[in-house]
mmCIF file of C-alpha atoms (C1' of nucleotides) in Angstrom:
data_model
loop_
_atom_site.group_PDB
_atom_site.id
_atom_site.type_symbol
_atom_site.label_atom_id
_atom_site.label_comp_id
_atom_site.label_asym_id
_atom_site.label_seq_id
_atom_site.Cartn_x
_atom_site.Cartn_y
_atom_site.Cartn_z
ATOM 1 C CA UNK A 1 0.028 -0.004 0.019
ATOM 2 C CA UNK A 2 2.148 2.814 -1.296
ATOM 3 C CA UNK A 3 2.065 5.950 0.844
ATOM 4 C CA UNK A 4 4.290 9.040 0.518
ATOM 5 C CA UNK A 5 7.657 7.355 1.284
ATOM 6 C CA UNK A 6 6.975 4.568 -1.192
ATOM 7 C CA UNK A 7 5.748 6.893 -3.935
ATOM 8 C CA UNK A 8 8.673 9.255 -3.417
ATOM 9 C CA UNK A 9 11.093 6.316 -3.602
ATOM 10 C CA UNK A 10 9.587 5.298 -6.937
ATOM 11 C CA UNK A 11 9.646 8.902 -8.136
ATOM 12 C CA UNK A 12 13.319 9.218 -7.469
ATOM 13 C CA UNK A 13 14.027 6.011 -9.322
ATOM 14 C CA UNK A 14 11.760 6.958 -12.259
ATOM 15 C CA UNK A 15 13.168 10.426 -12.776
ATOM 16 C CA UNK A 16 16.451 9.573 -14.535
ATOM 17 C CA UNK A 17 14.672 6.961 -16.664
ATOM 18 C CA UNK A 18 11.842 9.109 -17.899
ATOM 19 C CA UNK A 19 13.011 12.762 -18.132
ATOM 20 C CA UNK A 20 13.510 13.800 -21.778
ATOM 21 C CA UNK A 21 12.044 10.519 -23.064
ATOM 22 C CA UNK A 22 9.335 10.681 -25.654
ATOM 23 C CA UNK A 23 6.384 8.282 -25.345
ATOM 24 C CA UNK A 24 6.130 6.537 -28.741
ATOM 25 C CA UNK A 25 3.261 4.308 -27.943
ATOM 26 C CA UNK A 26 1.024 3.401 -24.969
ATOM 27 C CA UNK A 27 -1.501 0.785 -24.162
ATOM 28 C CA UNK A 28 -3.815 -0.131 -21.348
ATOM 29 C CA UNK A 29 -6.341 -2.425 -19.790
ATOM 30 C CA UNK A 30 -9.897 -1.692 -21.027
ATOM 31 C CA UNK A 31 -11.043 -0.329 -17.610
ATOM 32 C CA UNK A 32 -11.669 3.441 -17.706
ATOM 33 C CA UNK A 33 -9.374 3.631 -14.652
ATOM 34 C CA UNK A 34 -6.466 2.923 -16.924
ATOM 35 C CA UNK A 35 -7.385 3.884 -20.491
ATOM 36 C CA UNK A 36 -6.210 7.558 -20.018
ATOM 37 C CA UNK A 37 -2.682 6.104 -20.113
ATOM 38 C CA UNK A 38 -2.973 6.056 -23.923
ATOM 39 C CA UNK A 39 -3.522 9.768 -24.067
ATOM 40 C CA UNK A 40 0.145 10.425 -23.281
ATOM 41 C CA UNK A 41 1.222 8.967 -26.604
ATOM 42 C CA UNK A 42 3.522 11.354 -28.514
ATOM 43 C CA UNK A 43 4.402 13.571 -25.559
ATOM 44 C CA UNK A 44 7.843 14.098 -24.105
ATOM 45 C CA UNK A 45 8.394 13.831 -20.317
ATOM 46 C CA UNK A 46 9.763 17.039 -18.814
ATOM 47 C CA UNK A 47 9.811 16.114 -15.150
ATOM 48 C CA UNK A 48 8.620 13.465 -12.668
ATOM 49 C CA UNK A 49 7.003 15.002 -9.596
ATOM 50 C CA UNK A 50 4.827 13.835 -6.731
ATOM 51 C CA UNK A 51 1.855 15.315 -4.869
ATOM 52 C CA UNK A 52 0.904 13.262 -1.827
ATOM 53 C CA UNK A 53 0.581 9.687 -3.078
ATOM 54 C CA UNK A 54 0.149 10.743 -6.666
ATOM 55 C CA UNK A 55 2.986 10.614 -9.225
ATOM 56 C CA UNK A 56 2.782 13.659 -11.447
ATOM 57 C CA UNK A 57 4.593 13.064 -14.717
ATOM 58 C CA UNK A 58 4.898 16.428 -16.449
ATOM 59 C CA UNK A 59 4.464 16.319 -20.230
ATOM 60 C CA UNK A 60 5.790 18.877 -22.710
ATOM 61 C CA UNK A 61 2.284 19.674 -24.026
ATOM 62 C CA UNK A 62 1.021 21.375 -20.845
ATOM 63 C CA UNK A 63 -0.526 18.257 -19.413
ATOM 64 C CA UNK A 64 0.329 15.901 -16.512
ATOM 65 C CA UNK A 65 0.225 12.106 -16.578
ATOM 66 C CA UNK A 66 -1.107 11.379 -13.106
ATOM 67 C CA UNK A 67 -0.583 7.892 -11.689
ATOM 68 C CA UNK A 68 -2.066 6.637 -8.409
ATOM 69 C CA UNK A 69 -0.764 3.234 -7.363
ATOM 70 C CA UNK A 70 -3.765 2.352 -5.249
ATOM 71 C CA UNK A 71 -3.227 -0.713 -3.059
ATOM 72 C CA UNK A 72 -1.130 -2.950 -5.255
ATOM 73 C CA UNK A 73 0.175 -0.827 -8.108
ATOM 74 C CA UNK A 74 3.777 -1.313 -9.156
ATOM 75 C CA UNK A 75 5.766 0.605 -11.836
ATOM 76 C CA UNK A 76 8.533 -1.269 -13.552
ATOM 77 C CA UNK A 77 11.024 -0.567 -16.281
ATOM 78 C CA UNK A 78 11.306 -3.227 -18.926
ATOM 79 C CA UNK A 79 11.402 -3.884 -22.654
ATOM 80 C CA UNK A 80 10.677 -7.580 -23.338
ATOM 81 C CA UNK A 81 7.665 -8.561 -25.393
ATOM 82 C CA UNK A 82 6.610 -11.281 -22.915
ATOM 83 C CA UNK A 83 5.919 -8.613 -20.299
ATOM 84 C CA UNK A 84 2.799 -7.663 -22.206
ATOM 85 C CA UNK A 85 1.321 -11.083 -21.483
ATOM 86 C CA UNK A 86 1.273 -10.370 -17.724
ATOM 87 C CA UNK A 87 -2.455 -10.743 -16.725
ATOM 88 C CA UNK A 88 -2.025 -7.973 -14.149
ATOM 89 C CA UNK A 89 -0.483 -5.439 -16.527
ATOM 90 C CA UNK A 90 -2.821 -2.400 -16.582
ATOM 91 C CA UNK A 91 -0.845 0.100 -18.672
ATOM 92 C CA UNK A 92 2.447 0.486 -20.484
ATOM 93 C CA UNK A 93 4.401 3.225 -22.243
ATOM 94 C CA UNK A 94 7.034 2.541 -24.938
ATOM 95 C CA UNK A 95 9.809 5.143 -24.770
ATOM 96 C CA UNK A 96 12.170 6.409 -27.481
ATOM 97 C CA UNK A 97 15.224 4.798 -25.914
ATOM 98 C CA UNK A 98 13.774 1.310 -26.450
ATOM 99 C CA UNK A 99 12.694 0.846 -22.876
ATOM 100 C CA UNK A 100 9.130 0.360 -21.622
ATOM 101 C CA UNK A 101 7.433 1.680 -18.476
ATOM 102 C CA UNK A 102 4.990 -0.879 -17.107
ATOM 103 C CA UNK A 103 2.153 -0.360 -14.612
ATOM 104 C CA UNK A 104 1.098 -3.620 -12.913
ATOM 105 C CA UNK A 105 -1.840 -3.639 -10.469
ATOM 106 C CA UNK A 106 -3.307 -6.858 -9.203
ATOM 107 C CA UNK A 107 -6.367 -5.476 -7.415
ATOM 108 C CA UNK A 108 -7.020 -2.693 -9.854
ATOM 109 C CA UNK A 109 -7.334 -0.028 -7.184
ATOM 110 C CA UNK A 110 -4.845 2.214 -9.007
ATOM 111 C CA UNK A 111 -5.898 4.982 -11.400
ATOM 112 C CA UNK A 112 -4.362 6.883 -14.260
ATOM 113 C CA UNK A 113 -5.375 10.343 -15.443
ATOM 114 C CA UNK A 114 -4.077 12.787 -18.024
ATOM 115 C CA UNK A 115 -5.064 16.358 -17.116
ATOM 116 C CA UNK A 116 -4.145 19.876 -18.089
ATOM 117 C CA UNK A 117 -1.514 21.085 -15.587
ATOM 118 C CA UNK A 118 -3.138 22.349 -12.443
ATOM 119 C CA UNK A 119 -6.667 21.228 -13.446
ATOM 120 C CA UNK A 120 -7.595 18.567 -10.920
ATOM 121 C CA UNK A 121 -11.385 18.897 -10.992
ATOM 122 C CA UNK A 122 -11.691 15.222 -12.065
ATOM 123 C CA UNK A 123 -9.524 14.018 -9.172
ATOM 124 C CA UNK A 124 -11.357 14.992 -5.982
ATOM 125 C CA UNK A 125 -8.658 13.902 -3.507
ATOM 126 C CA UNK A 126 -5.989 15.821 -5.384
ATOM 127 C CA UNK A 127 -8.167 18.864 -5.589
ATOM 128 C CA UNK A 128 -8.809 18.956 -1.786
ATOM 129 C CA UNK A 129 -5.357 17.806 -0.746
ATOM 130 C CA UNK A 130 -3.559 19.433 2.185
ATOM 131 C CA UNK A 131 -0.003 20.715 2.206
ATOM 132 C CA UNK A 132 3.020 18.481 1.683
ATOM 133 C CA UNK A 133 4.230 17.404 5.146
ATOM 134 C CA UNK A 134 7.816 18.522 4.476
ATOM 135 C CA UNK A 135 6.748 21.941 3.305
ATOM 136 C CA UNK A 136 8.825 24.244 5.539
ATOM 137 C CA UNK A 137 6.084 26.879 5.615
ATOM 138 C CA UNK A 138 3.589 24.367 7.021
ATOM 139 C CA UNK A 139 3.406 24.178 10.831
ATOM 140 C CA UNK A 140 1.443 22.617 13.650
ATOM 141 C CA UNK A 141 -0.905 25.628 13.971
ATOM 142 C CA UNK A 142 -1.820 25.259 10.328
ATOM 143 C CA UNK A 143 -2.440 21.557 10.748
ATOM 144 C CA UNK A 144 -4.687 22.311 13.701
ATOM 145 C CA UNK A 145 -6.489 24.929 11.654
ATOM 146 C CA UNK A 146 -7.177 22.342 8.933
ATOM 147 C CA UNK A 147 -8.513 19.857 11.454
ATOM 148 C CA UNK A 148 -10.494 22.087 13.832
ATOM 149 C CA UNK A 149 -14.274 21.907 13.549
ATOM 150 C CA UNK A 150 -14.216 18.586 11.820
ATOM 151 C CA UNK A 151 -16.335 15.821 13.346
ATOM 152 C CA UNK A 152 -14.528 12.868 11.897
ATOM 153 C CA UNK A 153 -12.121 10.832 13.956
ATOM 154 C CA UNK A 154 -8.517 12.082 13.813
ATOM 155 C CA UNK A 155 -7.309 9.052 11.963
ATOM 156 C CA UNK A 156 -10.035 9.280 9.369
ATOM 157 C CA UNK A 157 -9.158 12.922 8.800
ATOM 158 C CA UNK A 158 -5.547 12.014 8.212
ATOM 159 C CA UNK A 159 -6.480 9.340 5.684
ATOM 160 C CA UNK A 160 -8.693 11.797 3.803
ATOM 161 C CA UNK A 161 -5.487 13.682 2.735
ATOM 162 C CA UNK A 162 -7.199 16.983 3.563
ATOM 163 C CA UNK A 163 -5.185 18.070 6.625
ATOM 164 C CA UNK A 164 -1.861 16.991 5.184
ATOM 165 C CA UNK A 165 -0.834 14.999 2.109
ATOM 166 C CA UNK A 166 0.648 11.577 1.763
ATOM 167 C CA UNK A 167 -0.334 9.797 5.011
ATOM 168 C CA UNK A 168 -1.975 6.323 4.692
ATOM 169 C CA UNK A 169 -3.012 3.663 7.135
ATOM 170 C CA UNK A 170 0.458 2.498 8.113
ATOM 171 C CA UNK A 171 2.073 5.853 8.754
ATOM 172 C CA UNK A 172 -1.121 7.254 10.365
ATOM 173 C CA UNK A 173 -0.958 4.509 13.003
ATOM 174 C CA UNK A 174 2.771 5.057 13.534
ATOM 175 C CA UNK A 175 2.489 8.887 13.774
ATOM 176 C CA UNK A 176 -0.498 8.806 16.127
ATOM 177 C CA UNK A 177 1.338 6.319 18.327
ATOM 178 C CA UNK A 178 4.441 8.486 18.354
ATOM 179 C CA UNK A 179 2.457 11.510 19.247
ATOM 180 C CA UNK A 180 0.554 9.697 22.024
ATOM 181 C CA UNK A 181 -2.799 10.522 20.430
ATOM 182 C CA UNK A 182 -5.829 8.163 20.435
ATOM 183 C CA UNK A 183 -6.846 7.637 16.784
ATOM 184 C CA UNK A 184 -10.539 7.597 17.707
ATOM 185 C CA UNK A 185 -10.575 11.172 19.056
ATOM 186 C CA UNK A 186 -12.368 13.802 17.055
ATOM 187 C CA UNK A 187 -10.717 16.950 18.444
ATOM 188 C CA UNK A 188 -7.146 18.004 18.811
ATOM 189 C CA UNK A 189 -5.397 20.926 20.513
ATOM 190 C CA UNK A 190 -2.799 23.182 18.840
ATOM 191 C CA UNK A 191 -0.054 21.640 20.983
ATOM 192 C CA UNK A 192 -1.020 18.088 20.055
ATOM 193 C CA UNK A 193 -1.406 19.024 16.364
ATOM 194 C CA UNK A 194 2.120 20.413 16.469
ATOM 195 C CA UNK A 195 3.349 17.194 18.092
ATOM 196 C CA UNK A 196 1.401 15.134 15.497
ATOM 197 C CA UNK A 197 3.046 17.015 12.624
ATOM 198 C CA UNK A 198 6.465 16.336 14.095
ATOM 199 C CA UNK A 199 5.661 12.658 14.289
ATOM 200 C CA UNK A 200 4.218 12.538 10.744
ATOM 201 C CA UNK A 201 7.480 14.059 9.492
ATOM 202 C CA UNK A 202 9.562 11.715 11.540
ATOM 203 C CA UNK A 203 7.864 8.509 10.499
ATOM 204 C CA UNK A 204 7.680 9.530 6.810
ATOM 205 C CA UNK A 205 11.347 10.528 6.758
ATOM 206 C CA UNK A 206 12.307 7.211 8.323
ATOM 207 C CA UNK A 207 10.171 5.341 5.836
ATOM 208 C CA UNK A 208 11.787 7.238 2.926
ATOM 209 C CA UNK A 209 15.263 6.616 4.374
ATOM 210 C CA UNK A 210 14.532 2.880 4.431
ATOM 211 C CA UNK A 211 13.137 2.731 0.861
ATOM 212 C CA UNK A 212 9.536 2.409 1.980
ATOM 213 C CA UNK A 213 7.494 -0.254 3.752
ATOM 214 C CA UNK A 214 7.100 -3.543 1.909
ATOM 215 C CA UNK A 215 3.954 -5.342 3.018
ATOM 216 C CA UNK A 216 2.421 -7.724 0.560
ATOM 217 C CA UNK A 217 2.549 -5.957 -2.861
ATOM 218 C CA UNK A 218 4.634 -2.797 -2.656
ATOM 219 C CA UNK A 219 8.016 -2.764 -4.287
ATOM 220 C CA UNK A 220 9.988 -0.058 -5.996
ATOM 221 C CA UNK A 221 11.796 -0.292 -9.334
ATOM 222 C CA UNK A 222 14.839 -1.549 -7.454
ATOM 223 C CA UNK A 223 13.302 -3.996 -4.998
ATOM 224 C CA UNK A 224 11.757 -3.951 -1.520
ATOM 225 C CA UNK A 225 11.968 -1.370 1.220
ATOM 226 C CA UNK A 226 12.920 -2.314 4.766
ATOM 227 C CA UNK A 227 10.690 -0.030 6.963
ATOM 228 C CA UNK A 228 8.348 -2.959 7.739
ATOM 229 C CA UNK A 229 11.012 -4.255 10.132
ATOM 230 C CA UNK A 230 10.892 -1.071 12.159
ATOM 231 C CA UNK A 231 7.118 -0.588 12.674
ATOM 232 C CA UNK A 232 6.292 -0.115 16.305
ATOM 233 C CA UNK A 233 2.492 0.057 16.088
ATOM 234 C CA UNK A 234 0.824 -0.754 12.754
ATOM 235 C CA UNK A 235 -0.196 -4.424 12.475
ATOM 236 C CA UNK A 236 1.072 -5.267 16.003
ATOM 237 C CA UNK A 237 -2.289 -5.645 17.798
ATOM 238 C CA UNK A 238 -1.982 -8.096 20.682
ATOM 239 C CA UNK A 239 1.758 -7.536 20.948
ATOM 240 C CA UNK A 240 3.653 -5.581 23.630
ATOM 241 C CA UNK A 241 3.821 -1.818 23.439
ATOM 242 C CA UNK A 242 7.458 -0.792 23.012
ATOM 243 C CA UNK A 243 6.892 2.211 25.303
ATOM 244 C CA UNK A 244 4.822 0.975 28.318
ATOM 245 C CA UNK A 245 4.910 -2.834 27.896
ATOM 246 C CA UNK A 246 1.095 -3.028 27.826
ATOM 247 C CA UNK A 247 -0.876 -4.769 25.099
ATOM 248 C CA UNK A 248 -1.481 -3.002 21.788
ATOM 249 C CA UNK A 249 -5.178 -3.014 20.776
ATOM 250 C CA UNK A 250 -6.717 -3.482 17.400
ATOM 251 C CA UNK A 251 -10.046 -2.256 16.097
ATOM 252 C CA UNK A 252 -11.661 -1.027 12.940
ATOM 253 C CA UNK A 253 -12.090 2.719 12.681
ATOM 254 C CA UNK A 254 -14.205 3.825 9.691
ATOM 255 C CA UNK A 255 -13.435 0.586 7.859
ATOM 256 C CA UNK A 256 -9.684 0.831 8.383
ATOM 257 C CA UNK A 257 -7.817 -1.576 10.620
ATOM 258 C CA UNK A 258 -6.214 0.426 13.416
ATOM 259 C CA UNK A 259 -3.685 -0.405 16.128
ATOM 260 C CA UNK A 260 -3.020 1.716 19.215
ATOM 261 C CA UNK A 261 -1.896 1.548 22.778
ATOM 262 C CA UNK A 262 -4.653 2.417 25.284
ATOM 263 C CA UNK A 263 -2.100 3.443 27.879
ATOM 264 C CA UNK A 264 0.140 5.672 25.774
ATOM 265 C CA UNK A 265 -2.435 7.079 23.369
ATOM 266 C CA UNK A 266 -4.985 9.202 25.141
ATOM 267 C "C1'" DG B 1 -20.802 21.241 2.777
ATOM 268 C "C1'" DT B 2 -20.033 17.278 5.793
ATOM 269 C "C1'" DT B 3 -20.187 12.619 7.220
ATOM 270 C "C1'" DG B 4 -20.463 7.702 6.928
ATOM 271 C "C1'" DC B 5 -20.954 3.714 4.345
ATOM 272 C "C1'" DG B 6 -20.817 0.724 0.217
ATOM 273 C "C1'" DT B 7 -18.206 -0.470 -3.746
ATOM 274 C "C1'" DC B 8 -14.389 -1.702 -6.464
ATOM 275 C "C1'" DC B 9 -10.984 -5.995 -6.732
ATOM 276 C "C1'" DT B 10 -8.208 -10.215 -5.946
ATOM 277 C "C1'" DG B 11 -4.567 -12.985 -3.472
ATOM 278 C "C1'" DG B 12 -3.677 -15.032 0.656
ATOM 279 C "C1'" DA B 13 -4.849 -16.759 5.182
ATOM 280 C "C1'" DC B 14 -7.751 -19.509 7.620
ATOM 281 C "C1'" DG B 15 -11.218 -23.006 9.019
ATOM 282 C "C1'" DC B 16 -13.625 -27.104 8.020
ATOM 283 C "C1'" DT C 1 -6.187 -31.617 -0.533
ATOM 284 C "C1'" DG C 2 -9.856 -28.767 -1.780
ATOM 285 C "C1'" DC C 3 -13.394 -25.613 -1.094
ATOM 286 C "C1'" DG C 4 -15.699 -21.601 0.926
ATOM 287 C "C1'" DT C 5 -15.291 -17.432 3.564
ATOM 288 C "C1'" DC C 6 -13.125 -13.499 5.270
ATOM 289 C "C1'" DC C 7 -9.760 -9.762 5.287
ATOM 290 C "C1'" DA C 8 -6.814 -6.143 3.559
ATOM 291 C "C1'" DG C 9 -7.488 -0.994 2.006
ATOM 292 C "C1'" DG C 10 -7.321 4.211 -1.157
ATOM 293 C "C1'" DA C 11 -10.391 6.654 -3.489
ATOM 294 C "C1'" DC C 12 -14.783 7.747 -4.944
ATOM 295 C "C1'" DG C 13 -19.850 7.937 -5.335
ATOM 296 C "C1'" DC C 14 -24.016 8.387 -3.067
ATOM 297 C "C1'" DA C 15 -27.468 9.066 0.485
ATOM 298 C "C1'" DA C 16 -28.675 11.394 4.629
#
DNA sequence: GTTGCGTCCTGGACGC
DNA sequence: TGCGTCCAGGACGCAA
């Protein structure tokens, strides 16, 4: 489940392979989630960016090729004909250097768009997305401002991408644990929002440093990340809390599995 | 406008 | 061994 560190890892690996390459041909699965991939045919890639969990591939014709990896999406670099027979291949782009970019997605939760730069009306999450967590002008007071008055649980708010971009289920659990905040709460103080932003930055930076978290399907162009070996909260329900020694609890919050420590997170 | 829930989708884990 | 059921979850659409 690619979140900001995983998408950023992939972006960094894609950049040298894609920039200045022209897309000679493209193909896709028949689902409308993927058919926009074909619209990039003929364009040249100017840059490979990222916004939250979305890869933003800037084309030279004023448009962006927007790729969301969903749950199980993987981007690979290849060139062999037999790759096109992969039953889980959802889109591909042939480049002018003879290589091919492949988008594989087993569960088909990923999506591809081609939009005029800055026009995100057709991508609601991108349109309403909060600031990038590592934006130096973004601070705890602003995070609090974006969360105050909301009635949703704090974890649900984080997953919505509206308060801050790029946080998914794994890093939400880890950051809330680090900040000592109960994920089921609906209100937060300025002080705790500041602490939460610090923890979001910390866990995302560590995830990035380790090449992402490889659980089930995620892998970058160059293999698996290692952050899964360092998780202290996510997926550890029933195990011992690293901080207080108590038992971590698991429950479903708004249809998302959630792990937290009832002693440390209040 | 906001909130909460259902849907999409399929491999893997698990129980019988 | 084989079958059926449940679970995982990001984004989006829809109803209230």
